[in-house]
Structure formats: structure tokens, C-alpha cells
Short mmCIF file of C-alpha atoms and ligand atoms in Angstrom, two decimals:
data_model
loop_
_atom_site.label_atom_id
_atom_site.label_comp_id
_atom_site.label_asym_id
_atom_site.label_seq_id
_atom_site.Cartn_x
_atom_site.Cartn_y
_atom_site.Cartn_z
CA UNK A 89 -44.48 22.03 16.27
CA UNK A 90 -40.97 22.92 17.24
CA UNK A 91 -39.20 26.04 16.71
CA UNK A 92 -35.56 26.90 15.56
CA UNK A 93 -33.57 28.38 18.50
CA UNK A 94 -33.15 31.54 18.18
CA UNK A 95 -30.12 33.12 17.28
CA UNK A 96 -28.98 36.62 15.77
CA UNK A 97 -26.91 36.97 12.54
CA UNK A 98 -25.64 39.58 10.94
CA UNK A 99 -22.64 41.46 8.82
CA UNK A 100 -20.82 44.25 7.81
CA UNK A 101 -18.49 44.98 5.32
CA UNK A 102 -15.03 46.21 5.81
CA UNK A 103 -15.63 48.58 2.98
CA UNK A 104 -14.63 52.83 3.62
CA UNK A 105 -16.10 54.48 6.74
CA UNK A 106 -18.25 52.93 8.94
CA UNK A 107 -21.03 56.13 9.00
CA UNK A 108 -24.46 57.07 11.32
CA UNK A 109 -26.53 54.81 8.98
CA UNK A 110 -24.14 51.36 9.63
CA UNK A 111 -24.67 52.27 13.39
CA UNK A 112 -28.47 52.87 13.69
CA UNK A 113 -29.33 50.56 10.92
CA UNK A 114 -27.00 47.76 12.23
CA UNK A 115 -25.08 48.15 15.01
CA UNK A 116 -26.76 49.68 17.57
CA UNK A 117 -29.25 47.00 17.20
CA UNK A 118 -26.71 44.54 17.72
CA UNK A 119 -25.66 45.84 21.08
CA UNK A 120 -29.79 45.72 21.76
CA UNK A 121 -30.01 42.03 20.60
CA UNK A 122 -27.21 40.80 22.95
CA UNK A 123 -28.76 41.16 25.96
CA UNK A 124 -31.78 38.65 25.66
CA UNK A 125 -29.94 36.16 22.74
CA UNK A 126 -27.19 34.27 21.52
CA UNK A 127 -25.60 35.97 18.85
CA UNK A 128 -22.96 35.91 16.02
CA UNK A 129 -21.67 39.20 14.17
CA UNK A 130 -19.28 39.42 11.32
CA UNK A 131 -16.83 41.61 9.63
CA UNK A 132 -17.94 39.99 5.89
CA UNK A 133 -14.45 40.27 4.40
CA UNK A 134 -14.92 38.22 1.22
CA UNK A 135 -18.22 40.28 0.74
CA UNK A 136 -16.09 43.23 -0.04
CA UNK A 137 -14.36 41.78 -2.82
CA UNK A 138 -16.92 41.35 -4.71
CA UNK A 139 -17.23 45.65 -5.76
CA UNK A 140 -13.19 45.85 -5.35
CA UNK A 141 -10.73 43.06 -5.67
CA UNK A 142 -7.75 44.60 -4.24
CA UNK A 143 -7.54 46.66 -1.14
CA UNK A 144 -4.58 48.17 0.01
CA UNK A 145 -5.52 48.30 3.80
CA UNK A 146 -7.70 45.17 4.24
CA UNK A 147 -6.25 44.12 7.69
CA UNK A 148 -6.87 48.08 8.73
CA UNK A 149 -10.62 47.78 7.10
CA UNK A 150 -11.65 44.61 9.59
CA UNK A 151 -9.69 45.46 12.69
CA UNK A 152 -11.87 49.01 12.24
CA UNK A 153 -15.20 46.72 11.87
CA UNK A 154 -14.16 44.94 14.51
CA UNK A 155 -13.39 47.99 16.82
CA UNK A 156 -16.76 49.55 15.89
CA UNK A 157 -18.27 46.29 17.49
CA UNK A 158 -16.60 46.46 20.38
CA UNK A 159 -16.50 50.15 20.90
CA UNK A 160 -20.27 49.85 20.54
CA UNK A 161 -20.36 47.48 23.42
CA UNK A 162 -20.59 44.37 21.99
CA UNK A 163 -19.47 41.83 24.13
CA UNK A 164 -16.82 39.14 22.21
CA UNK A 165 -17.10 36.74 24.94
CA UNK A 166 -20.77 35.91 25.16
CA UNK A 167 -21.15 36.52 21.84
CA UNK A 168 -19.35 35.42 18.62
CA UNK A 169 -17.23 38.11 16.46
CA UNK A 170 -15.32 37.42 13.75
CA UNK A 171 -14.00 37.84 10.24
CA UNK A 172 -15.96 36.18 7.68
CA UNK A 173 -12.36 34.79 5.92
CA UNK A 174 -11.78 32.74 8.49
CA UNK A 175 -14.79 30.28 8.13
CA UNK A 176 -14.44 28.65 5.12
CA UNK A 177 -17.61 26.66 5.70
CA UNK A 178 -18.98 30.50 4.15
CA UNK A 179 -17.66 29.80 1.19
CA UNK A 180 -19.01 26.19 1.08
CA UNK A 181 -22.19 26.33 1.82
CA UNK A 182 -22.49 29.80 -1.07
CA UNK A 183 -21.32 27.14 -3.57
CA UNK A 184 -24.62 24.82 -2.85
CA UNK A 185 -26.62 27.91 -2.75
CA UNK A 186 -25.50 28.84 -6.11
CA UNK A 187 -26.83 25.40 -7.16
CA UNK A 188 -29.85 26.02 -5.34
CA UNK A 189 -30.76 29.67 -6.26
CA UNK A 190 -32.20 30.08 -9.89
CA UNK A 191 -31.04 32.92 -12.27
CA UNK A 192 -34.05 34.31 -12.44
CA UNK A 193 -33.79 34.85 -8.64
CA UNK A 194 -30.65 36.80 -8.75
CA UNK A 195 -31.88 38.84 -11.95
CA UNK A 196 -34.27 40.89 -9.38
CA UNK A 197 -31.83 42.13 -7.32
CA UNK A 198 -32.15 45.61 -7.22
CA UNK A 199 -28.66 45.81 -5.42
CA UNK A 200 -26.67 44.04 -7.78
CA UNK A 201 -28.11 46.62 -10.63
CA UNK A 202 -27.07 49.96 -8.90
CA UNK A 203 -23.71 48.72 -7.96
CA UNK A 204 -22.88 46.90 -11.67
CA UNK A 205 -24.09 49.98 -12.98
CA UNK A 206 -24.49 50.29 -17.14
CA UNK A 207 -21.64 48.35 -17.32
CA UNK A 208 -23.00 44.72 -15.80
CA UNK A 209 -20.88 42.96 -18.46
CA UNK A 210 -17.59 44.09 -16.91
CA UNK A 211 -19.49 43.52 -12.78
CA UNK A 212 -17.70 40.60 -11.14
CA UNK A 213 -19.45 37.55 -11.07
CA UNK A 214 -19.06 37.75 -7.05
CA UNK A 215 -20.92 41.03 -7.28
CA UNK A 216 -23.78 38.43 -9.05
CA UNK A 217 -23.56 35.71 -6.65
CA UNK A 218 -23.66 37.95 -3.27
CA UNK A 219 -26.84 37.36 -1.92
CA UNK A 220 -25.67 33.71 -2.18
CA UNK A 221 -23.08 33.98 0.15
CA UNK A 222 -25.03 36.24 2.37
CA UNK A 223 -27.86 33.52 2.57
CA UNK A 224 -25.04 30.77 3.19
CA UNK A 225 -23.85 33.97 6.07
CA UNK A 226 -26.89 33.27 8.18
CA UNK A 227 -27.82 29.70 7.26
CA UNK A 228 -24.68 27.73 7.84
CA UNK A 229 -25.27 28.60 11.44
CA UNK A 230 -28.92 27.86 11.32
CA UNK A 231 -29.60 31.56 12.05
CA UNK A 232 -33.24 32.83 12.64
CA UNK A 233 -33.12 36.54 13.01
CA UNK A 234 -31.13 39.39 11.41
CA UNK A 235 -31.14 42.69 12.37
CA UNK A 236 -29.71 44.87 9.18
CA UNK A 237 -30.94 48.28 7.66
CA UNK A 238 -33.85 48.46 5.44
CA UNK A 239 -31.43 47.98 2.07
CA UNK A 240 -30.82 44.57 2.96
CA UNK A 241 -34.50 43.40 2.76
CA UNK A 242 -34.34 41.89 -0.62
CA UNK A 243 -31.59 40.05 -0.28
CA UNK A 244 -33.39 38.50 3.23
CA UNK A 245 -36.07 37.67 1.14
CA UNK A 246 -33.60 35.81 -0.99
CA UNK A 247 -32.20 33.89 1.61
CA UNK A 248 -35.78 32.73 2.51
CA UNK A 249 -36.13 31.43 -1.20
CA UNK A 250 -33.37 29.45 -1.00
CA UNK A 251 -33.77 27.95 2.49
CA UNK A 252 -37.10 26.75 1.44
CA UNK A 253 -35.98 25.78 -2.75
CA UNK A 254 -33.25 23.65 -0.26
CA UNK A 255 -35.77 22.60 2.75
CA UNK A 256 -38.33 20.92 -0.27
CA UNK A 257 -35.71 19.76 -2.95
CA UNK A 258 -34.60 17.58 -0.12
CA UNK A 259 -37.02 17.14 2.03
CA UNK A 260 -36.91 13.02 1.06
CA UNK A 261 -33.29 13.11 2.53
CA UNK A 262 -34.16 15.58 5.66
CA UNK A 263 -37.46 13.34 7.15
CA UNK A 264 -35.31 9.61 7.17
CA UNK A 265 -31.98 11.40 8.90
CA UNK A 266 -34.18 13.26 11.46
CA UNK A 267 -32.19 15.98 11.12
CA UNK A 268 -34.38 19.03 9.97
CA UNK A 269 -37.81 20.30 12.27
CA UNK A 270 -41.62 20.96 11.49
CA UNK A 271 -41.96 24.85 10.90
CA UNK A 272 -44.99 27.10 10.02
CA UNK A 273 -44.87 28.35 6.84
CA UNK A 274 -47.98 30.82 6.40
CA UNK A 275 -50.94 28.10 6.91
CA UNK A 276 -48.66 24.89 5.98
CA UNK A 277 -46.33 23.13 8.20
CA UNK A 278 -42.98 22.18 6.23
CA UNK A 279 -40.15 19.72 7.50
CA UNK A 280 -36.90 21.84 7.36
CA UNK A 281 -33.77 22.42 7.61
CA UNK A 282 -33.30 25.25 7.67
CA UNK A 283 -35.14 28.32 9.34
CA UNK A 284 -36.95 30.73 7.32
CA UNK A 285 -34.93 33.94 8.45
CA UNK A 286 -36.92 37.05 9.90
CA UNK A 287 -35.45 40.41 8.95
CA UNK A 288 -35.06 42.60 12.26
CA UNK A 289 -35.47 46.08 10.64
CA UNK A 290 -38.09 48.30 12.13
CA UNK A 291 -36.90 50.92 14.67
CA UNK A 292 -36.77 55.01 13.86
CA UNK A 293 -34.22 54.63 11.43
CA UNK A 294 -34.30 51.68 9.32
CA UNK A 295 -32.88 54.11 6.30
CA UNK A 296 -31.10 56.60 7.36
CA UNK A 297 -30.68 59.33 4.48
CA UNK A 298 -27.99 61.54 2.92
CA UNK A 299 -27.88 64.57 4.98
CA UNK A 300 -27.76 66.64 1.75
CA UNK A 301 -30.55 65.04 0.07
CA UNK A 302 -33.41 63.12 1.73
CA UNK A 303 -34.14 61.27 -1.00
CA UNK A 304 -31.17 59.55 -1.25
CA UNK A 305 -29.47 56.58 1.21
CA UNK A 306 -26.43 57.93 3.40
CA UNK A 307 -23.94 55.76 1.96
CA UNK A 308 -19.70 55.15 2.00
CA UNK A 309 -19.73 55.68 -1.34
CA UNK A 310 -21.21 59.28 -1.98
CA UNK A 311 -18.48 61.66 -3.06
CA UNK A 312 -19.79 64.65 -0.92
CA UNK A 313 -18.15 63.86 2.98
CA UNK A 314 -21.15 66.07 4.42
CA UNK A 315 -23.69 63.48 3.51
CA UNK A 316 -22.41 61.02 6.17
CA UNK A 317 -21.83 61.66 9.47
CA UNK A 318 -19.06 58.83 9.91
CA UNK A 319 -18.26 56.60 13.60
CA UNK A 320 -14.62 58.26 13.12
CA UNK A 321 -15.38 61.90 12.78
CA UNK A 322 -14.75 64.39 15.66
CA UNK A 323 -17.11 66.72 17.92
CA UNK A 324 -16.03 69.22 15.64
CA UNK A 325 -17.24 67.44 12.45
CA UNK A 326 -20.39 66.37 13.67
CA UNK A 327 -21.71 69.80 14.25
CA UNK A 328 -20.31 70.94 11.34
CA UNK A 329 -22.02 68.70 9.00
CA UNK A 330 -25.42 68.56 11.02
CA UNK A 331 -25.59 72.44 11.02
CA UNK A 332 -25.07 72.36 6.83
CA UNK A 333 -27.75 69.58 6.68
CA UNK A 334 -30.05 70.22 4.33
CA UNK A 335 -33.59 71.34 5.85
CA UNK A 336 -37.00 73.02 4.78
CA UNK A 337 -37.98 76.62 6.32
CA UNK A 338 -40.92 75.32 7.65
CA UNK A 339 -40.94 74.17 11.36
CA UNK A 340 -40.76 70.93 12.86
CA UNK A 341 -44.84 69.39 12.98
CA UNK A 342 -46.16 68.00 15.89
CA UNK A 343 -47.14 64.58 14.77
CA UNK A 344 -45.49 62.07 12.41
CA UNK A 345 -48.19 62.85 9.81
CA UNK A 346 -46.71 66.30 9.23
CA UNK A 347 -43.12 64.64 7.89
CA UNK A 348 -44.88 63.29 4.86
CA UNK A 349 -43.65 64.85 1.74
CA UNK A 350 -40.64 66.47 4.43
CA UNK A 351 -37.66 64.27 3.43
CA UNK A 352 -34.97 65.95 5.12
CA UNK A 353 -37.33 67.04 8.47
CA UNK A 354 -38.14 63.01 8.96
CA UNK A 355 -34.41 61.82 8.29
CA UNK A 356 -33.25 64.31 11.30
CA UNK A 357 -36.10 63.06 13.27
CA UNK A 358 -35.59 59.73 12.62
CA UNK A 359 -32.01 60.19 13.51
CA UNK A 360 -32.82 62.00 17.03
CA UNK A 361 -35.18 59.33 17.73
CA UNK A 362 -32.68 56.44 16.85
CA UNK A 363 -29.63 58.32 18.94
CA UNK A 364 -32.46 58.51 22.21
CA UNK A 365 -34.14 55.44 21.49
CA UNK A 366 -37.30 56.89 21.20
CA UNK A 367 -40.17 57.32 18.97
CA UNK A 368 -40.33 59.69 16.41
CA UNK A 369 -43.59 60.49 18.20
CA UNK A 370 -42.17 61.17 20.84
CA UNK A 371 -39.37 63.79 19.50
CA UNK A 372 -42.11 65.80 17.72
CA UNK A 373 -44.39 65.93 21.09
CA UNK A 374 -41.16 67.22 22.39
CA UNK A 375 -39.54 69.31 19.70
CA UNK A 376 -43.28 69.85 17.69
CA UNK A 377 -43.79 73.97 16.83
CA UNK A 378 -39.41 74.36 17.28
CA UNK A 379 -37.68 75.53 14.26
CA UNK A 380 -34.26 73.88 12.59
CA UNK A 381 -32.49 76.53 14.71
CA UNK A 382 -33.47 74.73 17.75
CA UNK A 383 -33.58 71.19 16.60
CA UNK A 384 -30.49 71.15 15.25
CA UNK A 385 -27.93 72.08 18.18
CA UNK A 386 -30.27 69.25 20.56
CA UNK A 387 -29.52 66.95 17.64
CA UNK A 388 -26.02 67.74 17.39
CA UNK A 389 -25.55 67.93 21.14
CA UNK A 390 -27.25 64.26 21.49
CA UNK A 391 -25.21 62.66 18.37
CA UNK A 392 -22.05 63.86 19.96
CA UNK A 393 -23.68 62.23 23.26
CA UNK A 394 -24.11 59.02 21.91
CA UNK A 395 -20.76 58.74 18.98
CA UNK A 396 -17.77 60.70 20.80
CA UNK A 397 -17.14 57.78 23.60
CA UNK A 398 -17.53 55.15 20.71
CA UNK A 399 -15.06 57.43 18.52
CA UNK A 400 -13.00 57.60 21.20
CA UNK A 401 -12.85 53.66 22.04
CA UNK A 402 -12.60 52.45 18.87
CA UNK A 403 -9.10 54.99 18.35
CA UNK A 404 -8.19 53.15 21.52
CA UNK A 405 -8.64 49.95 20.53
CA UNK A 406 -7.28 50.40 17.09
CA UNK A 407 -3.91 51.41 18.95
CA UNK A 408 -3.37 47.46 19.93
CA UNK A 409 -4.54 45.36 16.52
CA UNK A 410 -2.81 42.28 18.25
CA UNK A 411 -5.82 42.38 20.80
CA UNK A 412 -8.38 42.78 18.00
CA UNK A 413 -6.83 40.02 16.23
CA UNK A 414 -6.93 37.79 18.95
CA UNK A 415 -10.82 38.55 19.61
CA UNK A 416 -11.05 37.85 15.78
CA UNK A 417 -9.26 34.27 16.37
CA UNK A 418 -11.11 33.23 18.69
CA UNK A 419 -14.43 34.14 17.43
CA UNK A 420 -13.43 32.25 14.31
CA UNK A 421 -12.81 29.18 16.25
CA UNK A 422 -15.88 28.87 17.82
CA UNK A 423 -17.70 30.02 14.76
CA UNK A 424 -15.99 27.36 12.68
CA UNK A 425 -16.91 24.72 14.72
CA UNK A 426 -20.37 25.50 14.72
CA UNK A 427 -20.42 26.34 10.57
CA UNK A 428 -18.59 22.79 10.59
CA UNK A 429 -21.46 20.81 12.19
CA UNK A 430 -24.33 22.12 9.92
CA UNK A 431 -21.65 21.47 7.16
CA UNK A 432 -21.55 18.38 7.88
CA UNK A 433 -25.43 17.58 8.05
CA UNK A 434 -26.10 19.35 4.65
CA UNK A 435 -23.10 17.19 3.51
CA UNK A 436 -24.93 14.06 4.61
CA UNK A 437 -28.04 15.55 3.09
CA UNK A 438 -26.86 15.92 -0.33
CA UNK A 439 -25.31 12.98 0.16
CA UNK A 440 -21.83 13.72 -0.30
CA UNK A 441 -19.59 10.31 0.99
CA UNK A 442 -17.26 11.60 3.57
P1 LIG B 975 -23.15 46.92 4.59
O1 LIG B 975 -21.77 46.62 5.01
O2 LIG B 975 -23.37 47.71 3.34
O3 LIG B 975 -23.89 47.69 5.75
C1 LIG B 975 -23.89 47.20 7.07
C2 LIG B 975 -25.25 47.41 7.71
O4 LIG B 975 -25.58 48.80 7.70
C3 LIG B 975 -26.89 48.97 7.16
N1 LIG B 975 -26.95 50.27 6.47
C4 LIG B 975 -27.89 51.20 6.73
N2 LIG B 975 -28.92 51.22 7.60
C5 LIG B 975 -29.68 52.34 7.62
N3 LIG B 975 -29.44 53.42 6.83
C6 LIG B 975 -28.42 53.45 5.95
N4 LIG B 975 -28.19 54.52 5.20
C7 LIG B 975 -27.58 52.30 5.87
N5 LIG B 975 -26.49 51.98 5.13
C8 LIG B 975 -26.12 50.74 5.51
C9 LIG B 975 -27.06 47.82 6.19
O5 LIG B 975 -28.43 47.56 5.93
C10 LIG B 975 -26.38 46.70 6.94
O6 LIG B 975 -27.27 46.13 7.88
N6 LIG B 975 -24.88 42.70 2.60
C11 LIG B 975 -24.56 43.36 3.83
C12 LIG B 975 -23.54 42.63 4.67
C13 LIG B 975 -23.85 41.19 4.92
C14 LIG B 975 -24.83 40.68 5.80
C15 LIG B 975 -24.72 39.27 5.75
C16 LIG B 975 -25.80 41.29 6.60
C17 LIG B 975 -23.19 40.11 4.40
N7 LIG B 975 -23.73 38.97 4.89
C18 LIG B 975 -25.57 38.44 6.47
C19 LIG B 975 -26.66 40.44 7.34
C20 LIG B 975 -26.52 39.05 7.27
C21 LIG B 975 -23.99 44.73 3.52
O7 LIG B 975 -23.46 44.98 2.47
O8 LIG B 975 -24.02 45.59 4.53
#
């Protein structure tokens, strides 16, 4: 049986403030992945038309994705980075997927619900067709692993739908042109095309949560600035918000059995053990028996740690966008021609003349 090479995919949207959860749900597992694979990360620009059409500081929104990458230490030169915009192979391949994925399909996502809100009849029909493109993301470069926060699960689970609706549909078409590979799928071997994509999502903080409400997802797009610690706020900021966090007067337990039922208590662990790469077992052996009023200054002294030299980079490479433009270009080159070779197969596949 062979295997799909390896390779790492994954997005972000140049959509409002990159905050904590984007970097320990996403990014910072980036940086991790580089070291022992080839990978490809992207600012998904035509993603983020799909809530908003119209965007008065788009170029601002990527080169400040694209800083974040870099400031994180992602390395452009090894790796791929780009803006989504400038593959249109994207775009291509989300038009077959829409042929491929069934209505039904895109009726479950839970995503698509909270963001149309009541109103679904006035939602964009990009805002429906999303997950398409975000399947066609990974799969026009034949991508096998994608490291993204917890939220994202579904629509990985989507893209595995379609890959294997497209791998059997035309699996007639794939075994004569030699062009797609035996994989394991549970107990059966399949002939396909293309991989069956593994979500990379475990780690301390695959969620991280509002710091005013542990119930509820840190997210761009909560009114209240003190639920999000954003990439771009200061030393002074940071504290500021992770001394108001909302906590519990109990103290901190000594194993991760105690955080059950302790929303807030697990998020902050969660976050110190993301920020150290650590356990959350091992923060509560350490910090186990401590009240709030000595977690909290370790946390914010370690968050400030780990963000104020990316803060600081990314303010210093957003002072030269010619330089992020140019990493951007080139990514997109080498990116395109890749996209433009799997286009081509799946063209052939279908059966398109060309
Ligand atoms: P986006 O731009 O909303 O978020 C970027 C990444 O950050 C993660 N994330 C979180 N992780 C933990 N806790 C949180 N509170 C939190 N909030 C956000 C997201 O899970 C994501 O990994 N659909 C994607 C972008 C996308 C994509 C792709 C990702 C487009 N195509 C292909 C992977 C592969 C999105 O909207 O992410």
C-alpha cells in the first residue's frame, strides 16, 4: 500500500485581530510542523468575503496575516506562504467540489448556522459554499494533514466526504490513468486521488475560550475587547485583561480531574500550558494548591514571554509591506504551480479536453 506524502495545510483569514486563540490553535502549531515537513500556509483572502464583501483595508488585513506568520517564525523560504487570491486553481477546484458535495452535506454545518444567523435567507451564498473552498484549500495540493483549532473539525470532516464522494465517483477514470494511489480507509483499501485529510488539533488548547466567559470561544468578533487577548496588544494590555479574567474563588486543583465543571480555571490552564508547551498536567503539579492571585501574574508574566517579541516583529515587518508582498509573490508562484499540476490531473479525470 502506498501512502500520500505528507504535507501540512492550513489557513487563516484576514478577518479583524489576529487574537491568543488564532496563535495556539493555529499558528504556533505551524511553526511546530515546519521543522520535520513540507508545508504550505495561507492568508485565505477570498474566505473572508464570504461574512463581508467589502473591506476597506484588505491589503492591511493580509500583509498583518502574513506578518503574524513570519513574526511567529515561520520560515517563507522552506516553506510556502501566500495569499489565497493569488491561486486561482482555489477557486477551480471549489467549483467541482460544489458539484461533488451534496446539499444535505452543507445543511449540517454548524458554522454556517451561527454566522447566517436567523436571517440565512439574506447569508451569502459564499458563506454556504465555504467548506467547499476550504476542502478545494487543502486538496488541490494533495494535502494530508492540517493543523487548525478545534472549530474547524466539521468542516475537516467535510473535506473527507468529498475527497472520497470524488475518489469513488471516479474511481473508473483514476485506475486506467494511474494517477491516484491505494489508501486505507478503516478496514478497506480504496484507489484515490485524493488523501483523506487528518485534522492536527490536539495540544492544551485546541479551544481557547473567552476570557470573560468560559463557555464561550475567544473570537474576533465578540464586542467586549477583554475577551481576547489579541497578537497586537501591548505588555500593558495583556496584564490588564488577564488580571480582569474571569475566575472562580476556589484554588487551582492538582490534577486535570479537578477542572471539570471549572470553565474559566481550565481555559487559563490550558492557555499556560499552550504558551510553555507543556501539559496541563504538568502546570497543575506545578501551580496545584496556588490561588488566582498567584497563577495569574506567572500567566501574565509567561504570555508577555512568549507574544511581546512576536508583537514587536510583526510592527516591524508591517513597516516595509513591499517585503511582505514580495514573500506573498513568491509563495504564490510556487504554490500555483503546484495547484496547476493537480489541476490538471483532475481536469484529465473529469475528462475535460484541454
Ligand atoms: P479562522 O481564520 O477563523 O481561524 C484561524 C485558525 O485559528 C483557529 N482558532 C482557534 N483555535 C483555538 N481557539 C480559538 N478560540 C480559536 N479561534 C480560531 C481556527 O480553528 C483556525 O485554525 N476556515 C478557517 C480558515 C481556512 C482553512 C482552510 C483552515 C480556510 N481554508 C484550509 C485550514 C485549511 C477559518 O475560518 O479560520
Amino acid at each position: 500500500m502506498t501512502e500520500f506524502k505528507p504535507l501540512v495545510f492550513s489557513g487563516v483569514q484576514p478577518t479583524g485581530n489576529l487574537h491568543l486563540g488564532n496563535y495556539l490553535g493555529a499558528i504556533r502549531k505551524f511553526v511546530a510542523l515546519q521543522e520535520n515537513n513540507d508545508c504550505i500556509y495561507c492568508v485565505v483572502d477570498m474566505h473572508a468575503l464570504t461574512a463581508q464583501l467589502v473591506h476597506e483595508d484588505m491589503p492591511t488585513q493580509i500583509r498583518s496575516i502574513t506578518a503574524a506568520f513570519l513574526a511567529a517564525g515561520i520560515d517563507p523560504k522552506k516553506h510556502i506562504v501566500f495569499n489565497q487570491s493569488q491561486v486561482p486553481q482555489h477557486a477551480e477546484l471549489a467549483w467541482i467540489f460544489n458539484c461533488v458535495a451534496r446539499i444535505g452535506w452543507m445543511n449540517r454545518m454548524t458554522q454556517f448556522k451561527d454566522k447566517a444567523g436567523k436571517d440565512r435567507e439574506q447569508a451569502s451564498l459564499g458563506l454556504y459554499a465555504y467548506p467547499s473552498l476550504m476542502a478545494a484549500d487543502i486538496l488541490v495540493y494533495r494535502a494530508t494533514h492540517v493543523p487548525v483549532g478545534d472549530d474547524q473539525k466539521q468542516h475537516l470532516e467535510l473535506a473527507r466526504d468529498i475527497a472520497m464522494k470524488f475518489n469513488l465517483d471516479f474511481h473508473d477514470k483514476i485506475v486506467p490513468t494511474g494517477l491516484g494511489i491505494d489508501i486505507k480507509v478503516g478496514e478497506e483499501p480504496v484507489h484515490a486521488y485524493f488523501p483523506m485529510v487528518e485534522p492536527l488539533i490536539d495540544g492544551p488548547a485546541p479551544r481557547v475560550m473567552s476570557l470573560k466567559d468560559g463557555t464561550k470561544k475567544m473570537s474576533k468578533s465578540d464586542p467586549s475587547d477583554l475577551s481576547r487577548i489579541n497578537l497586537m496588544d501591548d505588555q500593558e494590555a495583556i496584564s490588564k485583561k488577564i488580571r480582569k479574567a474571569k475566575t472562580d474563588p476556589d484554588a487551582l486543583p492538582s490534577e486535570t480531574e479537578g477542572l471539570k465543571g471549572r470553565p474559566e480555571a481550565d481555559n487559563l490552564v490550558g492557555i499556560f500550558a499552550a504558551l510553555a508547551d507543556k501539559s496541563k498536567t504538568d502546570v497543575l503539579s506545578e501551580f496545584g494548591g496556588q490561588q488566582f492571585s498567584v497563577f495569574k501574574p506567572a500567566l501574565i508574566d509567561l504570555a508577555v514571554e512568549v507574544l511581546a517579541p512576536i508583537n514587536a516583529e510583526m510592527r516591524r515587518l508591517m513597516e516595509d509591506p513591499g517585503h511582505i508582498d514580495a514573500v506573498l509573490r513568491d509563495g504564490g508562484e510556487r504554490a500555483r504551480s503546484r495547484a496547476e499540476k493537480t489541476m490538471n490531473e483532475v481536469r484529465d479525470i473529469i475528462g475535460f479536453v484541454r
